[in-house]
Structures are given as structure tokens and as C-alpha cells.
């Protein structure tokens, strides 16, 4: 039996919740979980240098298969020696499979058993993605962790539609496993779907667990459903997944959603939120969100967050960052992006410490009291 590219080591289960402290070992290093993964859609975490990501404690970062397939093309990235070489990042990289981008970005033409026909969102050109094509692109990009090609159905779709969708997604997952060229160096994760239907989540999980993936994503969430609905689906979905493998909740999220996902047994998260809101001057702080562009901060010479120890908070004030944003100085975006990413990575550090000391629920209460 060859060693899989990625292994998970469960270090400790929280006494009072479903939270787990663990480590995930990849060909590019071992990383503590629960973890937040910054998103680098086009092979760059927007406005951040790899050295800055490293100093704030990022371990695994994301890149988008759909975007990189379109530009610069997976063949160019492969020629460059793969994504790690191309973007000068020597730690973990995870690529999604393009499934979600096709359903959320591109002008959808139609979904068939074979795959998805759609239009390139940049130039309207007709494109086709199948499980085999998506896996071939991810193999060429060379990420340590790859996602299966799946359909992310609308959360409120009918039971019948979602049943047919998860059955096709399971057939696609199997086709992806067969097409995968480098299982020793790249771990392919299965993606559990099923919308808000317990029976369909059980069926999807059963199908994928029987295919023995090295890790599992929980898909079909953070697509407009309420936080209560997402938490309810997690309550009955994470227990269906193997304890000795990582669980990755896609597209999450905000500080409260991260804490609630960890409590329900999730190990890995990704979200564009921190860098996206940073670009319009919204910062995450221990007291909630702070829109530093607001006039009330014009003469506020405090850091973004007085409890934050990041580069931006140690060296710059709200007044200065507001001035940079108001004058379209690029450095302003860099400071808000740095701070928001640091804030979430630091939140995960605090969550891991709380699990270690069996005080995660106390930490959640304290956090929400301040965060509002
Ligand atoms: C790659 N496949 C795949 N990606 C996803 C990305 C997501 N991102 C969000 N919210 C921002 N929800 C998601 C669901 C999926 C999903 O169900 N499948």
C-alpha cells in the first residue's frame, strides 16, 4: 500500500464539542488544524507576498483551477515547474476543481453526464469541463490537495433535483479518481453534497467514503443559506465522515462561522472574505467590523485593532490607513489585507489553544461578547 500524499493525525478531541486538534501532513509540510487557508485565486493571495503569508502563519493556500486554466493555462504553469515553483510558495497548496466557478461565474450552458458545457466568463468562448479534464488540469498545476469535480446545487433546490445531482457527482468523483495521475504526490478529496437534505447528505457521504478518499470536503454550503441552516447541515454531516481524515468546509468564512464549524468537527476552511472586504476598507477586529474609510477615523491615531499584534497594527494608525485608502494608495489595501488575514489566522491559533485546554465553548462565549 503506497503512502497517500496527505495524512491526518488526530491529536485531541475537545471534551465538550465535536472540535478536533490535529495535523495534516502534505508533501510540502505538516500543518496544524483547525486551519484557515487564504485564497490565492490566480496564483496570488491578493496584495500579499509569500514571505508576508509565512510570517503571519499561513500554511496551506488556495488557487482556482478554472481561473488558472483560462489564464495563464495549466500547460504554462506545468512548464514553470508547477504552482509552488511558479508562485514561489513552498508550503501547502490546494486547488479547487473549477466546479464551483463554473456554476457561480461562467454563463452556464448545460450539465450532462459527461460534464459541463459553458461560456468563458472573459470572452464568451465555448468551454467544456469534465471530471477527467478538471483532474488533468489539477495534476498539471501540481497542488498538494486537489478537489474532485462536482456540482454545487443551489441549497434550496428540490429533493429530486439534488438526489440526481449527488448521484452524478459521485459518478464524477469515481471518474476523477480513475483519471488522477499522481496519487502519491497529490491528494484528491471527495466533496460531499446533498443540500439541506439529511438523507441525501448520508447517501453522498456513503458513496464517497466507500471510494476511500484521503480527505473530504463538505460542499454545497455557504451559498446563501442562513448560518443556522449551515450549522444544522454540519451537525448531521461531519459525523458521517471518517474521524481519521481531514474535513474541509468550502467557502467559510467569517469569524463566527469558523468557530461554529470547528465546534461541529471541521478541520479546514477557506474564504475570500478577508482579502475581499479589505479591498473596500473593511477590517475584522476583536470588536467586530471596522470600516476604516469612514470619516470618523480621520483623526483616530489608534491601530485598526488595539488587541492585534500584526505588522499593520504595530506600525500604522486608522488615520493613516484611511488616508491611503481615500487617496487610492496601493499600500492601504496591502495593510488592510495583511491585517484581515492575520486576524483569521490568529483566531485559528486561539481556537487550537482553546481545544487543547478544553475551553472552546468559553472562548466562543468570550469572543462573541466582544465581537458582537
Ligand atoms: C470545487 N467544488 C466546490 N467548491 C465550492 C466552493 C464554495 N465556496 C462557497 N462559498 C463561498 N461555497 C462553496 C461550495 C463549493 C462546492 O460545493 N464545491
Coordinates of C-alpha atoms and ligand atoms in Angstrom, one line a residue:
X1 CA 0.0 0.0 0.0
X2 CA 1.6 3.3 -1.0
X3 CA 1.6 6.1 1.5
X4 CA -1.1 8.6 0.5
X5 CA 0.1 12.1 -0.4
X6 CA -1.7 13.6 2.6
X7 CA -2.3 12.1 6.0
X8 CA -4.2 13.4 9.0
X9 CA -3.2 12.9 12.6
X10 CA -6.0 13.5 15.2
X11 CA -4.1 14.8 18.2
X12 CA -7.0 15.5 20.6
X13 CA -10.8 15.7 20.7
X14 CA -12.4 18.6 22.6
X15 CA -14.2 17.2 25.7
X16 CA -17.4 19.3 25.2
X17 CA -17.8 19.7 21.4
X18 CA -17.1 17.9 18.1
X19 CA -13.9 20.0 17.7
X20 CA -10.6 18.3 17.0
X21 CA -7.0 19.3 17.3
X22 CA -4.9 17.7 14.5
X23 CA -2.2 17.9 12.0
X24 CA -2.3 17.4 8.2
X25 CA 0.9 16.2 6.6
X26 CA 1.5 17.0 2.9
X27 CA 4.5 16.8 0.5
X28 CA 5.1 20.5 1.4
X29 CA 5.0 20.3 5.1
X30 CA 2.9 19.4 8.2
X31 CA 0.3 22.0 9.4
X32 CA -1.9 22.3 12.5
X33 CA -5.6 22.0 12.3
X34 CA -8.2 23.5 12.6
X35 CA -6.7 25.8 9.9
X36 CA -7.8 28.8 7.8
X37 CA -6.5 28.8 4.2
X38 CA -6.0 32.2 2.5
X39 CA -7.4 32.2 -1.1
X40 CA -4.9 33.0 -3.9
X41 CA -7.4 32.6 -6.9
X42 CA -5.0 33.4 -9.7
X43 CA -1.8 32.1 -8.0
X44 CA -1.5 35.1 -5.7
X45 CA -3.2 35.9 -2.4
X46 CA -4.1 39.4 -3.5
X47 CA -1.6 42.1 -2.4
X48 CA 0.4 39.7 -0.2
X49 CA 4.0 38.4 -0.7
X50 CA 4.7 34.8 0.2
X51 CA 7.1 36.0 2.9
X52 CA 4.2 38.0 4.5
X53 CA 1.9 35.0 4.3
X54 CA 4.6 32.9 6.0
X55 CA 5.2 35.4 8.8
X56 CA 1.5 35.6 9.6
X57 CA 1.4 31.8 9.9
X58 CA -0.4 30.7 6.7
X59 CA 0.3 27.0 5.9
X60 CA -2.0 25.9 3.0
X61 CA -3.3 28.4 0.5
X62 CA -5.8 28.0 -2.3
X63 CA -5.6 28.5 -6.1
X64 CA -8.5 28.2 -8.5
X65 CA -8.4 25.6 -11.3
X66 CA -10.9 27.4 -13.5
X67 CA -9.1 30.7 -13.4
X68 CA -5.6 29.3 -14.0
X69 CA -6.9 27.1 -16.8
X70 CA -8.1 30.2 -18.6
X71 CA -5.1 32.3 -17.7
X72 CA -2.1 31.6 -18.0
X73 CA -3.1 27.9 -18.8
X74 CA -2.1 24.8 -16.9
X75 CA 0.5 23.9 -19.5
X76 CA 2.4 27.1 -18.8
X77 CA 2.3 26.5 -15.0
X78 CA 3.4 22.9 -15.6
X79 CA 6.3 24.2 -17.8
X80 CA 7.2 26.6 -14.9
X81 CA 7.6 23.5 -12.7
X82 CA 4.1 23.6 -11.1
X83 CA 2.3 26.1 -8.9
X84 CA 4.8 26.0 -6.0
X85 CA 7.7 27.0 -8.3
X86 CA 5.6 29.4 -10.4
X87 CA 4.4 31.5 -7.4
X88 CA 7.4 30.9 -5.1
X89 CA 5.3 29.2 -2.4
X90 CA 7.0 26.2 -0.7
X91 CA 4.2 25.3 1.7
X92 CA 0.8 23.8 1.1
X93 CA -1.4 24.5 -1.9
X94 CA -4.9 23.3 -2.5
X95 CA -6.8 23.7 -5.8
X96 CA -10.5 23.5 -6.2
X97 CA -11.7 21.7 -9.3
X98 CA -13.4 24.5 -11.2
X99 CA -16.9 23.1 -10.4
X100 CA -17.9 25.9 -8.2
X101 CA -16.6 28.7 -10.5
X102 CA -18.4 27.2 -13.5
X103 CA -21.7 27.2 -11.5
X104 CA -21.1 30.6 -10.0
X105 CA -19.1 32.6 -12.6
X106 CA -19.5 31.3 -16.1
X107 CA -22.7 31.6 -18.2
X108 CA -23.9 28.1 -17.7
X109 CA -24.9 26.3 -20.9
X110 CA -25.8 22.8 -19.7
X111 CA -24.8 19.9 -17.4
X112 CA -24.6 16.4 -18.9
X113 CA -23.4 13.1 -17.6
X114 CA -20.2 13.7 -19.5
X115 CA -19.5 17.1 -17.9
X116 CA -20.5 20.8 -18.1
X117 CA -20.7 23.0 -21.2
X118 CA -20.4 26.7 -20.5
X119 CA -19.1 30.0 -21.8
X120 CA -15.8 31.5 -20.8
X121 CA -16.7 34.4 -18.5
X122 CA -13.9 36.5 -20.0
X123 CA -14.7 36.2 -23.8
X124 CA -17.8 34.1 -24.2
X125 CA -15.8 31.3 -25.8
X126 CA -17.5 27.8 -25.5
X127 CA -15.8 25.6 -22.9
X128 CA -16.3 22.1 -21.6
X129 CA -15.1 20.7 -18.2
X130 CA -15.4 17.0 -17.3
X131 CA -14.0 15.2 -14.2
X132 CA -11.2 13.9 -16.4
X133 CA -10.4 17.4 -17.7
X134 CA -10.5 19.0 -14.3
X135 CA -8.3 16.4 -12.7
X136 CA -5.8 16.7 -15.6
X137 CA -5.6 20.4 -15.1
X138 CA -5.1 19.9 -11.3
X139 CA -2.4 17.3 -12.0
X140 CA -0.6 19.8 -14.2
X141 CA -0.9 22.6 -11.6
X142 CA 0.7 20.3 -9.0
X143 CA -1.2 21.3 -5.8
X144 CA -0.7 19.1 -2.8
X145 CA -4.5 18.8 -2.3
X146 CA -7.0 18.6 -5.2
X147 CA -10.8 18.8 -5.2
X148 CA -13.0 16.4 -7.2
X149 CA -15.1 17.8 -10.0
X150 CA -18.6 18.2 -8.6
X151 CA -21.9 20.1 -9.0
X152 CA -22.7 22.5 -6.2
X153 CA -26.5 22.6 -6.4
X154 CA -28.5 25.6 -5.1
X155 CA -29.2 25.0 -1.4
X156 CA -33.0 25.3 -1.9
X157 CA -33.2 23.0 -5.0
X158 CA -35.8 20.2 -4.8
X159 CA -35.1 16.9 -3.2
X160 CA -35.4 15.1 -6.6
X161 CA -33.0 17.5 -8.3
X162 CA -30.4 17.2 -5.6
X163 CA -30.7 13.4 -5.4
X164 CA -29.9 13.2 -9.2
X165 CA -27.1 15.7 -8.7
X166 CA -25.3 13.9 -5.9
X167 CA -25.6 10.6 -7.7
X168 CA -23.9 12.2 -10.7
X169 CA -21.4 13.9 -8.5
X170 CA -20.5 10.5 -7.0
X171 CA -20.0 9.0 -10.5
X172 CA -17.9 12.1 -11.4
X173 CA -15.8 11.5 -8.2
X174 CA -15.1 8.0 -9.2
X175 CA -14.1 9.1 -12.8
X176 CA -11.8 11.7 -11.2
X177 CA -10.1 9.0 -9.0
X178 CA -9.5 6.9 -12.1
X179 CA -8.1 9.9 -14.1
X180 CA -5.8 11.0 -11.3
X181 CA -2.2 10.6 -12.4
X182 CA -0.3 11.4 -9.2
X183 CA -2.0 9.9 -6.1
X184 CA 1.4 9.6 -4.4
X185 CA 2.1 13.3 -4.5
X186 CA -1.3 14.9 -4.8
X187 CA -4.2 14.0 -2.6
X188 CA -7.7 14.0 -4.2
X189 CA -10.5 14.9 -1.8
X190 CA -14.1 13.9 -2.3
X191 CA -16.8 16.5 -1.9
X192 CA -20.0 15.7 0.0
X193 CA -23.1 17.3 -1.4
X194 CA -26.9 16.9 -0.6
X195 CA -28.1 20.5 0.1
X196 CA -30.1 20.6 3.3
X197 CA -31.4 17.0 3.0
X198 CA -30.1 14.7 5.7
X199 CA -30.9 11.5 3.6
X200 CA -29.0 12.9 0.6
X201 CA -26.0 14.0 2.7
X202 CA -25.9 10.5 4.1
X203 CA -26.1 8.9 0.6
X204 CA -23.4 11.3 -0.8
X205 CA -21.1 10.6 2.2
X206 CA -21.7 6.8 2.0
X207 CA -20.8 6.8 -1.7
X208 CA -17.7 8.9 -1.3
X209 CA -16.4 7.2 1.9
X210 CA -16.7 3.9 0.1
X211 CA -14.2 5.3 -2.5
X212 CA -11.7 5.8 0.3
X213 CA -10.5 9.4 -0.5
X214 CA -7.7 10.7 1.7
X215 CA -9.8 13.7 2.8
X216 CA -13.3 15.0 2.4
X217 CA -14.9 18.4 1.7
X218 CA -18.3 19.5 2.7
X219 CA -19.7 21.2 -0.4
X220 CA -23.0 22.9 -1.2
X221 CA -22.8 25.3 1.8
X222 CA -22.1 29.0 2.2
X223 CA -24.2 29.6 -0.9
X224 CA -26.8 31.9 0.6
X225 CA -28.4 29.6 3.2
X226 CA -28.6 31.0 6.8
X227 CA -25.8 30.3 9.3
X228 CA -28.4 28.3 11.3
X229 CA -29.1 26.1 8.2
X230 CA -25.4 25.7 7.6
X231 CA -24.7 24.7 11.2
X232 CA -27.7 22.3 11.1
X233 CA -26.3 20.6 8.0
X234 CA -22.9 20.3 9.6
X235 CA -24.4 18.8 12.7
X236 CA -25.5 15.7 10.8
X237 CA -22.8 15.7 8.0
X238 CA -19.4 15.8 9.8
X239 CA -20.2 12.7 11.9
X240 CA -20.7 10.8 8.6
X241 CA -17.1 11.3 7.7
X242 CA -14.1 9.2 8.9
X243 CA -12.5 10.5 12.1
X244 CA -9.0 9.8 10.8
X245 CA -9.3 12.0 7.7
X246 CA -9.4 15.8 7.3
X247 CA -12.8 17.6 6.8
X248 CA -12.8 20.8 4.7
X249 CA -15.7 23.2 4.7
X250 CA -15.5 25.1 1.4
X251 CA -16.0 28.9 1.3
X252 CA -16.2 29.7 5.0
X253 CA -15.7 32.2 6.4
X254 CA -16.5 34.8 8.9
X255 CA -15.1 34.5 12.5
X256 CA -18.3 33.3 13.9
X257 CA -18.8 30.7 11.1
X258 CA -15.2 29.5 11.6
X259 CA -15.8 28.9 15.4
X260 CA -19.1 27.2 14.8
X261 CA -17.6 25.0 12.0
X262 CA -14.8 23.9 14.3
X263 CA -17.2 23.1 17.1
X264 CA -19.0 20.7 14.6
X265 CA -15.8 18.9 13.7
X266 CA -14.5 20.8 10.7
X267 CA -10.7 21.0 10.3
X268 CA -10.0 23.2 7.2
X269 CA -11.6 26.4 5.9
X270 CA -11.1 28.8 3.0
X271 CA -12.8 32.1 2.2
X272 CA -12.1 35.1 0.0
X273 CA -13.8 37.3 2.7
X274 CA -10.8 38.7 4.5
X275 CA -9.0 39.9 1.4
X276 CA -12.2 40.9 -0.5
X277 CA -13.6 43.2 2.2
X278 CA -10.1 44.5 2.9
X279 CA -10.1 46.0 -0.6
X280 CA -13.1 48.2 0.2
X281 CA -11.5 49.2 3.6
X282 CA -13.5 46.9 5.9
X283 CA -11.4 45.3 8.7
X284 CA -12.1 42.5 11.0
X285 CA -11.4 43.4 14.6
X286 CA -12.0 41.8 18.0
X287 CA -14.8 44.3 18.4
X288 CA -16.5 43.5 15.1
X289 CA -16.1 45.0 11.7
X290 CA -14.5 48.4 11.3
X291 CA -14.9 50.4 8.1
X292 CA -11.7 52.4 8.3
X293 CA -12.6 54.6 5.4
X294 CA -15.4 56.2 7.5
X295 CA -14.8 59.9 8.2
X296 CA -14.9 59.3 12.0
X297 CA -11.5 57.6 11.8
X298 CA -9.8 60.6 10.0
X299 CA -8.0 61.7 13.3
X300 CA -8.1 58.3 15.0
X301 CA -4.4 57.5 15.7
X302 CA -5.1 54.1 17.2
X303 CA -4.3 50.8 15.4
X304 CA -7.0 49.0 13.5
X305 CA -7.4 46.7 16.5
X306 CA -5.7 47.5 19.8
X307 CA -5.6 43.8 20.6
X308 CA -3.9 42.9 17.4
X309 CA -0.2 42.2 17.1
X310 CA 0.1 42.2 13.3
X311 CA 2.5 44.3 11.2
X312 CA -0.3 46.8 10.3
X313 CA -1.5 47.3 13.9
X314 CA 2.1 47.5 15.3
X315 CA 3.2 50.2 12.8
X316 CA 0.2 52.2 11.4
X317 CA -2.9 54.0 12.6
X318 CA -6.5 54.1 11.4
X319 CA -6.0 57.7 10.3
X320 CA -3.0 56.8 8.1
X321 CA -4.7 53.7 6.6
X322 CA -7.9 55.7 5.9
X323 CA -5.8 58.4 4.2
X324 CA -4.1 55.7 2.0
X325 CA -7.5 54.2 1.0
X326 CA -9.0 57.6 0.3
X327 CA -6.1 58.5 -2.0
X328 CA -6.1 55.1 -3.7
X329 CA -2.6 54.4 -2.4
X330 CA -2.0 50.6 -3.0
X331 CA -0.2 50.3 0.3
X332 CA -3.5 50.9 2.1
X333 CA -5.0 47.8 0.5
X334 CA -1.9 45.8 1.5
X335 CA -2.3 46.9 5.1
X336 CA -6.0 46.0 5.4
X337 CA -5.4 42.7 3.6
X338 CA -2.5 41.8 5.8
X339 CA -4.5 42.6 9.0
X340 CA -7.6 40.7 8.0
X341 CA -5.7 37.6 7.0
X342 CA -3.6 37.8 10.2
X343 CA -6.8 38.2 12.2
X344 CA -8.3 34.9 10.9
X345 CA -5.0 33.0 11.2
X346 CA -4.6 34.3 14.7
X347 CA -8.2 33.3 15.5
X348 CA -7.4 29.8 14.4
X349 CA -4.3 29.8 16.7
X350 CA -6.6 30.9 19.6
X351 CA -9.1 28.2 18.7
X352 CA -6.4 25.5 18.6
X353 CA -5.2 26.6 22.1
X354 CA -8.7 26.5 23.4
X355 CA -9.3 23.0 22.1
X356 CA -6.0 21.9 23.8
X357 CA -7.3 23.2 27.1
X358 CA -10.9 22.0 26.7
X359 CA -12.2 25.6 26.9
X360 CA -13.5 26.1 23.3
X361 CA -17.1 26.9 24.4
X362 CA -15.8 29.5 27.0
X363 CA -13.6 31.0 24.2
X364 CA -16.7 31.2 21.9
X365 CA -18.7 33.0 24.6
X366 CA -15.9 35.5 25.2
X367 CA -15.3 36.0 21.5
X368 CA -18.9 36.7 20.7
X369 CA -19.3 39.0 23.7
X370 CA -16.7 41.3 22.2
X371 CA -17.3 40.7 18.6
X372 CA -21.0 41.5 18.8
Ligands
LIG1 C1 -14.7 22.7 -6.1 N1 -16.1 22.3 -5.7 C2 -16.8 23.1 -4.9 N2 -16.3 24.3 -4.5 C3 -17.1 25.0 -3.6 C4 -16.7 26.3 -3.3 C5 -17.6 27.1 -2.4 N3 -17.4 28.4 -2.0 C6 -18.6 28.6 -1.3 N4 -18.9 29.8 -0.7 C7 -18.1 30.9 -0.9 N5 -19.4 27.5 -1.2 C8 -18.8 26.6 -2.0 C9 -19.2 25.3 -2.3 C10 -18.4 24.5 -3.2 C11 -18.8 23.2 -3.6 O1 -19.9 22.7 -3.3 N6 -18.0 22.5 -4.5

